[in-house]
Short mmCIF file of C-alpha atoms in Angstrom, two decimals:
data_model
loop_
_atom_site.label_atom_id
_atom_site.label_comp_id
_atom_site.label_asym_id
_atom_site.label_seq_id
_atom_site.Cartn_x
_atom_site.Cartn_y
_atom_site.Cartn_z
CA MET A 63 7.51 -25.07 -156.78
CA SER A 64 4.31 -23.62 -155.83
CA ILE A 65 1.19 -25.37 -153.82
CA THR A 66 -1.65 -26.17 -155.62
CA SER A 67 -4.96 -24.80 -154.71
CA THR A 68 -5.76 -28.13 -153.05
CA GLU A 69 -2.92 -28.46 -150.92
CA LEU A 70 -3.42 -24.91 -149.50
CA PRO A 71 -4.50 -24.73 -145.87
CA ALA A 72 -8.25 -24.47 -145.46
CA THR A 73 -8.12 -22.10 -142.46
CA LEU A 74 -5.93 -18.99 -141.09
CA ASP A 75 -4.71 -20.85 -138.21
CA GLY A 76 -3.94 -23.75 -140.52
CA ALA A 77 -1.99 -21.34 -142.81
CA ARG A 78 -0.27 -19.98 -139.52
CA ILE A 79 0.99 -23.67 -139.07
CA LYS A 80 2.06 -24.35 -142.47
CA LEU A 81 3.93 -21.14 -142.69
CA SER A 82 5.56 -21.91 -139.51
CA GLU A 83 6.81 -25.21 -140.77
CA LEU A 84 7.77 -23.73 -144.29
CA ARG A 85 10.11 -21.08 -142.34
CA GLY A 86 11.78 -23.74 -140.76
CA ARG A 87 12.37 -25.61 -143.80
CA ASN A 88 13.52 -22.35 -145.32
CA ASP A 89 16.05 -21.74 -142.63
CA GLU A 90 17.11 -25.42 -142.85
CA ALA A 91 17.80 -24.69 -146.39
CA LEU A 92 19.66 -21.43 -146.17
CA ASP A 93 21.96 -22.97 -143.48
CA LYS A 94 22.86 -26.16 -145.72
CA LEU A 95 23.76 -23.55 -148.45
CA ARG A 96 25.78 -21.31 -146.21
CA ASP A 97 27.32 -24.20 -144.87
CA PHE A 98 28.28 -25.61 -148.33
CA ILE A 99 29.44 -22.28 -149.51
CA ASP A 100 31.51 -21.67 -146.19
CA SER A 101 33.32 -25.22 -146.73
CA ARG A 102 34.61 -23.96 -150.49
CA GLY A 103 35.86 -20.81 -149.27
CA ASP A 104 36.68 -18.42 -152.18
CA THR A 105 37.25 -21.13 -154.61
CA MET A 106 34.42 -23.38 -156.29
CA THR A 107 34.55 -25.63 -159.01
CA LYS A 108 32.33 -26.26 -161.76
CA ALA A 109 30.83 -29.28 -159.62
CA ASP A 110 30.65 -27.23 -156.68
CA THR A 111 28.74 -24.52 -158.38
CA GLU A 112 26.28 -27.11 -159.73
CA ILE A 113 25.62 -28.43 -156.34
CA ALA A 114 25.21 -24.72 -154.89
CA ASP A 115 22.77 -24.27 -157.72
CA ARG A 116 20.98 -27.29 -156.74
CA LEU A 117 20.76 -26.25 -153.14
CA GLU A 118 19.69 -22.57 -154.09
CA ARG A 119 16.87 -24.18 -155.82
CA ARG A 120 15.76 -25.71 -152.81
CA VAL A 121 15.61 -22.47 -151.16
CA ASP A 122 13.47 -21.10 -154.13
CA ASP A 123 11.19 -24.09 -153.99
CA VAL A 124 10.38 -23.24 -150.56
CA GLN A 125 9.97 -19.46 -150.65
CA SER A 126 7.78 -20.41 -153.40
CA GLU A 127 5.42 -22.57 -151.29
CA ILE A 128 5.36 -19.71 -148.67
CA LYS A 129 4.35 -17.16 -151.22
CA SER A 130 1.55 -19.43 -152.19
CA VAL A 131 0.30 -19.68 -148.64
CA GLN A 132 0.44 -15.99 -148.29
CA ASP A 133 -1.19 -15.01 -151.72
CA ARG A 134 -4.23 -17.03 -150.26
CA TRP A 135 -3.80 -15.92 -146.71
CA PRO A 136 -2.66 -12.16 -146.65
CA GLU A 137 -3.12 -11.85 -143.33
CA THR A 138 -0.31 -13.56 -142.57
CA ARG A 139 2.08 -11.06 -144.12
CA GLU A 140 4.01 -9.04 -141.87
CA PRO A 141 2.87 -5.59 -141.72
CA SER A 142 4.39 -2.74 -143.27
CA ASN A 143 3.97 0.83 -143.40
CA ILE A 144 6.23 2.89 -145.72
CA ALA A 145 6.35 2.28 -149.58
CA VAL A 146 9.90 1.54 -151.01
CA ARG A 147 11.21 4.42 -153.21
CA GLN A 148 13.40 3.21 -156.39
CA ALA A 149 16.14 4.83 -158.17
CA ALA A 150 15.04 6.54 -161.52
CA LEU A 151 15.28 4.37 -164.48
CA PRO A 152 18.09 4.86 -166.75
CA ALA A 153 17.05 7.37 -169.96
CA VAL A 154 19.01 5.29 -172.24
CA ASN A 155 16.62 2.51 -172.00
CA PRO A 156 13.08 3.52 -171.64
CA ARG A 157 11.77 -0.05 -172.51
CA LEU A 158 12.49 -1.01 -168.73
CA HIS A 159 9.81 1.46 -167.64
CA ASP A 160 7.02 -0.45 -169.45
CA LEU A 161 8.43 -3.89 -169.01
CA LEU A 162 5.72 -4.89 -166.59
CA GLY A 163 2.68 -3.51 -168.79
CA GLY A 164 3.42 0.02 -167.90
CA VAL A 165 3.11 1.77 -164.60
CA SER A 166 1.92 5.24 -163.12
CA ASP A 167 4.31 8.66 -163.36
CA ASP A 168 4.48 8.53 -159.52
CA ALA A 169 5.26 4.78 -159.00
CA PRO A 170 8.71 3.24 -158.41
CA LYS A 171 11.01 3.28 -161.44
CA GLY A 172 13.61 0.65 -160.70
CA VAL A 173 13.03 -2.54 -162.72
CA LEU A 174 13.29 -4.97 -159.80
CA GLY A 175 11.79 -2.56 -157.55
CA GLU A 176 8.66 -2.52 -159.69
CA PHE A 177 8.68 -6.05 -159.77
CA ILE A 178 9.08 -6.53 -155.86
CA GLN A 179 6.42 -3.88 -154.92
CA GLN A 180 3.78 -5.29 -157.39
CA ARG A 181 4.43 -8.98 -156.31
CA ASP A 182 4.67 -8.53 -152.97
CA GLY A 183 3.64 -5.01 -151.60
CA LEU A 184 7.04 -4.99 -149.56
CA GLU A 185 8.51 -2.04 -147.70
CA PHE A 186 11.99 -1.59 -145.70
CA ASP A 187 11.49 0.04 -142.21
CA GLY A 188 10.68 3.37 -143.01
CA ALA A 189 13.74 4.14 -145.25
CA PRO A 190 13.67 4.70 -149.23
CA ALA A 191 15.61 2.06 -150.81
CA SER A 192 17.93 4.51 -152.83
CA ASP A 193 19.31 5.65 -149.53
CA PHE A 194 20.91 2.20 -148.95
CA SER A 195 24.57 2.30 -149.19
CA LEU A 196 26.37 -1.26 -150.02
CA GLY A 197 29.67 0.38 -149.15
CA LYS A 198 28.49 1.14 -145.40
CA ALA A 199 26.99 -2.41 -145.49
CA ILE A 200 30.07 -3.90 -146.14
CA ARG A 201 32.21 -1.86 -143.69
CA GLY A 202 29.55 -2.79 -141.09
CA VAL A 203 29.64 -6.32 -141.76
CA THR A 204 33.67 -6.46 -141.72
CA THR A 205 34.40 -4.28 -138.75
CA GLY A 206 31.40 -3.92 -136.84
CA ASN A 207 31.47 0.18 -137.41
CA TRP A 208 27.56 0.76 -138.15
CA ASN A 209 28.24 4.83 -137.64
CA ASP A 210 25.81 6.61 -139.69
CA ALA A 211 24.53 3.37 -141.20
CA ASP A 212 21.14 2.80 -139.39
CA LEU A 213 19.53 1.56 -142.62
CA GLU A 214 22.38 -0.77 -143.43
CA LEU A 215 22.54 -2.17 -139.67
CA ARG A 216 18.99 -3.08 -139.68
CA ALA A 217 19.05 -4.45 -143.56
CA MET A 218 22.04 -6.57 -143.02
CA SER A 219 20.76 -8.16 -139.45
CA ILE A 220 18.31 -9.98 -141.63
CA GLY A 221 19.41 -13.26 -142.78
CA THR A 222 22.99 -13.52 -141.38
CA ASP A 223 25.22 -16.23 -139.76
CA THR A 224 28.09 -16.74 -138.08
CA ALA A 225 30.54 -17.33 -141.04
CA GLY A 226 29.92 -14.08 -142.70
CA GLY A 227 27.19 -14.37 -145.23
CA HIS A 228 24.69 -11.56 -145.74
CA ALA A 229 21.52 -11.61 -147.83
CA VAL A 230 20.46 -8.23 -148.81
CA PRO A 231 16.77 -8.09 -148.10
CA THR A 232 14.69 -8.10 -151.25
CA PRO A 233 13.60 -4.63 -151.62
CA LEU A 234 17.40 -3.49 -151.06
CA ALA A 235 18.72 -6.03 -153.42
CA GLY A 236 16.43 -4.93 -156.04
CA GLU A 237 17.65 -1.49 -155.57
CA VAL A 238 21.45 -2.45 -155.84
CA ILE A 239 20.80 -4.77 -159.12
CA ASP A 240 19.19 -1.61 -160.60
CA ARG A 241 22.39 0.12 -160.46
CA VAL A 242 24.10 -2.75 -161.68
CA SER A 243 21.86 -2.72 -164.86
CA ALA A 244 22.20 1.04 -165.05
CA ARG A 245 26.11 0.61 -165.90
CA ALA A 246 25.77 -2.54 -168.19
CA VAL A 247 26.38 -1.69 -172.04
CA ALA A 248 23.61 -4.39 -172.98
CA LEU A 249 21.10 -2.54 -171.08
CA GLN A 250 21.82 0.77 -172.81
CA ALA A 251 21.32 -1.20 -176.19
CA GLY A 252 17.74 -2.08 -175.03
CA VAL A 253 18.19 -5.86 -173.86
CA ARG A 254 14.85 -6.24 -171.59
CA VAL A 255 15.29 -7.24 -167.94
CA VAL A 256 12.64 -9.77 -166.79
CA PRO A 257 12.59 -10.45 -162.87
CA MET A 258 12.43 -14.27 -162.02
CA ASP A 259 10.61 -15.40 -159.14
CA ALA A 260 11.85 -18.71 -159.42
CA ALA A 261 15.17 -20.41 -160.37
CA THR A 262 13.70 -21.50 -163.74
CA GLN A 263 11.28 -19.47 -165.57
CA LYS A 264 9.49 -20.10 -169.05
CA PHE A 265 9.46 -17.03 -171.47
CA PRO A 266 6.81 -17.54 -174.06
CA ARG A 267 7.50 -16.15 -177.85
CA ILE A 268 5.92 -16.89 -181.36
CA SER A 269 8.14 -18.68 -183.59
CA SER A 270 6.19 -18.03 -186.56
CA GLY A 271 3.42 -15.42 -187.23
CA VAL A 272 0.25 -15.11 -189.04
CA THR A 273 -0.07 -15.32 -192.79
CA GLY A 274 -2.71 -13.20 -194.65
CA GLY A 275 -3.73 -13.46 -198.03
CA TRP A 276 -6.08 -12.06 -200.69
CA LYS A 277 -9.16 -13.65 -201.37
CA ALA A 278 -12.23 -13.42 -203.82
CA GLU A 279 -15.87 -12.72 -203.12
CA ASN A 280 -17.72 -15.66 -201.12
CA ASP A 281 -14.21 -17.59 -200.99
CA ALA A 282 -13.21 -18.92 -197.62
CA VAL A 283 -10.43 -17.35 -195.87
CA THR A 284 -7.16 -19.11 -195.62
CA VAL A 285 -6.75 -19.50 -192.02
CA SER A 286 -3.14 -19.60 -190.47
CA ASP A 287 -2.17 -20.30 -186.72
CA PRO A 288 0.63 -18.69 -185.39
CA ALA A 289 3.37 -21.19 -183.82
CA LEU A 290 4.06 -20.41 -179.86
CA ASP A 291 6.86 -21.98 -178.11
CA SER A 292 8.96 -21.10 -175.13
CA VAL A 293 12.56 -20.57 -173.83
CA THR A 294 13.59 -21.09 -170.64
CA LEU A 295 15.59 -18.80 -168.05
CA THR A 296 18.04 -20.78 -165.76
CA ALA A 297 19.20 -18.60 -163.20
CA ARG A 298 23.25 -18.91 -162.96
CA THR A 299 25.37 -17.17 -160.34
CA LEU A 300 27.78 -14.36 -161.07
CA ALA A 301 30.22 -13.59 -158.38
CA VAL A 302 33.06 -11.19 -157.97
CA ALA A 303 35.45 -11.17 -155.21
CA THR A 304 37.77 -8.37 -154.11
CA LYS A 305 40.34 -8.24 -151.38
CA LEU A 306 39.74 -5.15 -148.82
CA SER A 307 41.99 -3.94 -146.07
CA TYR A 308 40.57 -3.35 -142.73
CA GLU A 309 42.50 0.04 -142.48
CA LEU A 310 40.23 1.02 -145.59
CA LEU A 311 37.20 0.01 -144.16
CA GLU A 312 37.83 1.47 -140.59
CA ASP A 313 38.45 4.79 -142.00
CA LEU A 314 35.88 4.41 -144.63
CA SER A 315 34.28 7.80 -145.47
CA GLU A 316 30.91 8.67 -147.23
CA ALA A 317 32.98 8.83 -150.64
CA GLY A 318 34.81 5.72 -149.94
CA ALA A 319 31.47 4.20 -149.53
CA ALA A 320 30.51 4.74 -152.72
CA ALA A 321 33.62 3.93 -154.28
CA ILE A 322 33.58 0.55 -153.15
CA GLU A 323 29.71 0.01 -154.12
CA ASN A 324 30.92 1.50 -157.50
CA ALA A 325 33.76 -0.84 -158.09
CA ILE A 326 31.72 -3.80 -157.34
CA THR A 327 28.86 -2.75 -159.40
CA ASP A 328 31.18 -1.87 -162.26
CA SER A 329 32.73 -5.26 -162.11
CA ILE A 330 29.45 -6.91 -162.06
CA ALA A 331 28.35 -4.68 -164.90
CA LYS A 332 31.03 -5.54 -166.99
CA GLN A 333 31.02 -9.38 -166.03
CA LEU A 334 27.41 -9.25 -167.10
CA ASP A 335 27.96 -7.62 -170.44
CA SER A 336 30.73 -10.05 -171.23
CA ALA A 337 28.14 -12.98 -170.44
CA ILE A 338 25.35 -11.23 -172.34
CA PHE A 339 27.71 -10.88 -175.46
CA ASN A 340 29.59 -13.78 -175.33
CA GLY A 341 28.81 -16.30 -172.49
CA SER A 342 29.76 -19.89 -173.76
CA GLY A 343 26.59 -21.71 -172.50
CA THR A 344 28.67 -24.36 -170.67
CA ALA A 345 27.48 -24.67 -166.88
CA PRO A 346 27.79 -22.50 -165.05
CA GLU A 347 28.21 -19.61 -167.72
CA ILE A 348 24.91 -18.58 -169.58
CA ARG A 349 24.98 -18.58 -173.34
CA GLY A 350 25.45 -14.92 -174.91
CA ILE A 351 23.85 -13.64 -177.87
CA ARG A 352 27.15 -14.63 -180.42
CA ASN A 353 26.71 -18.12 -179.25
CA GLN A 354 22.62 -18.54 -179.57
CA SER A 355 21.35 -20.86 -182.13
CA GLY A 356 19.58 -18.98 -184.99
CA ILE A 357 21.37 -15.92 -185.37
CA THR A 358 22.92 -14.93 -188.36
CA GLU A 359 26.55 -14.65 -189.05
CA ARG A 360 28.49 -12.95 -191.56
CA THR A 361 32.17 -13.78 -192.52
CA ASN A 362 34.44 -11.05 -193.59
CA GLY A 363 37.27 -12.84 -195.70
CA THR A 364 38.98 -16.02 -194.77
CA ASN A 365 41.56 -13.96 -192.53
CA GLY A 366 39.02 -11.04 -191.63
CA ALA A 367 38.88 -7.49 -193.18
CA SER A 368 40.12 -4.09 -191.71
CA PRO A 369 37.24 -2.24 -190.04
CA SER A 370 34.76 -0.38 -192.60
CA TRP A 371 31.24 1.18 -192.27
CA SER A 372 30.43 -1.41 -194.75
CA ILE A 373 30.95 -4.10 -192.29
CA LEU A 374 28.22 -2.45 -189.89
CA ASN A 375 25.96 -1.69 -192.78
CA ASP A 376 25.81 -5.37 -193.87
CA ALA A 377 25.08 -6.61 -190.30
CA VAL A 378 22.25 -4.01 -190.05
CA ALA A 379 20.83 -4.83 -193.41
CA GLN A 380 20.78 -8.62 -192.16
CA VAL A 381 18.44 -7.49 -189.18
CA ARG A 382 16.48 -5.76 -191.39
CA GLN A 383 15.93 -8.35 -193.87
CA ALA A 384 14.60 -10.39 -191.28
CA GLY A 385 11.95 -8.20 -190.39
CA PHE A 386 13.37 -6.38 -187.48
CA ASN A 387 14.07 -2.83 -186.46
CA PRO A 388 18.03 -2.87 -185.55
CA ASN A 389 18.43 -0.18 -182.88
CA ALA A 390 22.07 -0.61 -182.06
CA VAL A 391 25.62 -1.84 -183.01
CA VAL A 392 27.68 -3.24 -180.45
CA LEU A 393 31.58 -3.30 -180.98
CA HIS A 394 35.13 -2.69 -179.20
CA PRO A 395 36.43 0.69 -178.65
CA ARG A 396 39.38 -0.59 -181.05
CA THR A 397 36.96 -1.12 -183.81
CA SER A 398 35.14 2.39 -183.18
CA ALA A 399 38.34 4.16 -183.29
CA VAL A 400 39.50 2.73 -186.63
CA LEU A 401 36.01 3.74 -188.01
CA GLY A 402 36.34 7.16 -186.68
CA ASN A 403 39.95 8.03 -188.24
CA LEU A 404 38.82 6.56 -191.83
CA THR A 405 39.52 8.94 -194.71
CA ASP A 406 39.05 8.37 -198.66
CA THR A 407 41.91 9.05 -201.23
CA THR A 408 41.88 12.77 -200.62
CA GLY A 409 42.30 12.54 -196.90
CA GLN A 410 38.79 13.68 -196.06
CA TRP A 411 37.06 11.87 -193.11
CA ILE A 412 34.58 9.34 -194.38
CA ALA A 413 31.28 10.11 -192.64
CA ARG A 414 29.10 7.65 -190.68
CA PRO A 415 26.60 6.34 -193.78
CA ALA A 416 23.01 7.41 -193.70
CA TYR A 417 22.20 3.94 -193.89
CA LEU A 418 23.16 3.67 -189.92
CA ASP A 419 20.74 6.58 -188.82
CA GLY A 420 18.61 5.60 -186.00
CA VAL A 421 21.13 2.89 -184.90
CA GLN A 422 23.24 3.46 -182.16
CA THR A 423 27.01 2.32 -181.68
CA LEU A 424 28.05 1.50 -178.32
CA ASP A 425 31.60 0.74 -177.37
CA THR A 426 32.37 -1.85 -174.80
CA THR A 427 35.35 -3.75 -173.74
CA SER A 428 33.35 -6.90 -173.08
CA VAL A 429 33.28 -7.67 -176.91
CA PRO A 430 36.85 -9.78 -177.87
CA THR A 431 39.60 -9.03 -179.70
CA ASN A 432 41.62 -12.23 -179.77
CA ILE A 433 39.33 -14.38 -181.78
CA THR A 434 41.06 -16.41 -184.50
CA THR A 435 40.01 -16.17 -188.18
CA GLY A 436 42.02 -18.08 -190.45
CA SER A 437 45.68 -16.88 -190.12
CA SER A 438 44.50 -13.52 -188.26
CA SER A 439 44.71 -14.39 -184.14
CA ASN A 440 43.27 -11.00 -183.01
CA THR A 441 39.92 -10.24 -184.65
CA SER A 442 36.84 -8.89 -183.11
CA ILE A 443 32.99 -9.05 -183.84
CA ALA A 444 30.32 -6.44 -183.95
CA ILE A 445 26.85 -7.10 -182.87
CA ALA A 446 23.85 -5.45 -184.42
CA GLY A 447 20.52 -6.16 -183.48
CA GLN A 448 16.88 -5.41 -182.14
CA PHE A 449 17.91 -5.61 -178.52
CA ASP A 450 14.70 -5.90 -177.03
CA GLN A 451 14.47 -9.16 -178.42
CA ALA A 452 17.09 -10.27 -175.88
CA ILE A 453 15.62 -11.13 -172.67
CA LEU A 454 17.96 -10.61 -169.14
CA GLY A 455 15.96 -12.81 -166.58
CA VAL A 456 17.46 -11.71 -163.01
CA ARG A 457 16.49 -13.01 -159.66
CA PRO A 458 15.42 -10.34 -157.25
CA SER A 459 18.42 -11.32 -154.65
CA PHE A 460 21.57 -9.97 -154.11
CA GLY A 461 24.39 -11.67 -151.47
CA ILE A 462 27.62 -10.61 -149.96
CA ARG A 463 30.05 -12.55 -147.98
CA VAL A 464 32.73 -11.92 -146.08
CA VAL A 465 35.68 -14.50 -145.98
CA GLN A 466 37.95 -13.98 -142.97
CA ASP A 467 40.46 -16.80 -143.68
CA ALA A 468 43.57 -16.37 -141.35
CA SER A 469 45.80 -18.60 -143.28
CA ARG A 470 45.43 -15.89 -146.21
CA TYR A 471 44.17 -12.65 -145.06
CA ALA A 472 44.86 -12.17 -141.43
CA ASP A 473 48.58 -11.40 -141.58
CA SER A 474 47.72 -8.39 -143.82
CA LEU A 475 44.75 -7.17 -142.09
CA SER A 476 42.33 -7.72 -144.93
CA VAL A 477 39.33 -9.80 -145.81
CA LEU A 478 37.82 -11.17 -148.91
CA LEU A 479 34.56 -9.97 -150.26
CA VAL A 480 32.51 -12.08 -152.46
CA ALA A 481 29.15 -10.25 -154.07
CA TYR A 482 26.90 -12.16 -156.18
CA LEU A 483 23.61 -12.14 -158.19
CA ARG A 484 21.98 -14.85 -160.61
CA ALA A 485 20.78 -14.04 -164.05
CA ASP A 486 20.39 -15.82 -167.40
CA VAL A 487 19.63 -14.60 -170.86
CA VAL A 488 17.80 -15.62 -174.08
CA LEU A 489 16.58 -14.43 -177.44
CA ALA A 490 12.88 -14.22 -178.03
CA GLN A 491 13.80 -13.97 -181.75
CA PRO A 492 17.38 -15.11 -182.55
CA THR A 493 16.92 -13.74 -186.60
CA ALA A 494 16.76 -9.99 -184.64
CA PHE A 495 20.71 -10.12 -184.35
CA ALA A 496 23.51 -10.41 -186.68
CA VAL A 497 27.08 -10.98 -185.93
CA ALA A 498 29.88 -9.48 -188.23
CA LYS A 499 32.89 -11.67 -187.61
CA GLY A 500 36.75 -11.46 -188.36
CA ILE A 501 37.23 -7.41 -187.87
CA LYS A 502 40.92 -6.91 -187.92
CA ALA A 503 42.52 -4.54 -185.73
CA SER A 504 43.24 -2.03 -188.71
#
């Protein structure tokens, strides 16, 4: 929660005193969160996750109060000298560049990087954020080896605790999350990213538009008002864990550091894809596109049907009939392979129909192939849509935790690394999506 204008300190000295108190509360809230996570080790129940979410929301509330005071009294912000440069935006998703209302060509290009810089003017200690190596940071916090990792050492010394928890500083966290986003098929399809500056955030939408009509001379114009409502993004925690050996970390080369980072960002991207497309909505999991209310579902027979271009045509048609412009169909590689091998009765390849021109087909194993349809237990789906009507909210924070449990890992000279971010997905217009169900293996 933010501080109201009547509660803001009236003087600069009062603002400094208030910030000192808030920072103490922030440290206390962070300590409680870290202690709770430490007490659960690398296994957390659903109830544990809900408690952790509540503790994180306390941290968010205090940090929101800090921001309110700093917005009123900019003099209380810590000085900074060099702007953060972000990695280039993936060409496959130009919408992200315009997400925040457009930026100049020479501005940073990462979605969260743009958000962080425009919101807070944050800079990080003289080094471009794109130079940050998550692999080197992991090596350093695990083995104490910070050779050729000055940036990572400065970064990871912020907000550390003795139990091995490290919050990546906000400017660098935005860079890491942008790298994750670049690997996610959902983002390639056009899902929009909205940075969240709180644990929950409302996203306004028009549920019904304005209706026009013809009129006779001197007659009154019929007035119709758009119906406005909103959907709420609620940040949920997505975490991945991997076991790493001390030998690997101690001898880590530049290429090895990049490989570790790629493995972690790939894993998070795949889990993010799976949640965006298939999430059940049962806490702590977010609700994916196929389980959102209001989307169009197309069945293909009682027991499913073999892959065909007509299945994709029909799904795309449903989106167009709803008044949207479908730009992609997401499907499993198994389905794509069958479509690519279709032949007619004379053995000639069946070409992709012209009706799908301008609609890209994207493969991802995050689309399931084990759905039961009638007597078929291994059917899949295809999701057609105007994907910029799906909104991915992401908190601009990223954390890593090293679990050094002697009872589990010391005898093998290894550690468990847990990396996590927080996100949610909602649909601005559910009818912009159609799900074709019951697609068989062949």
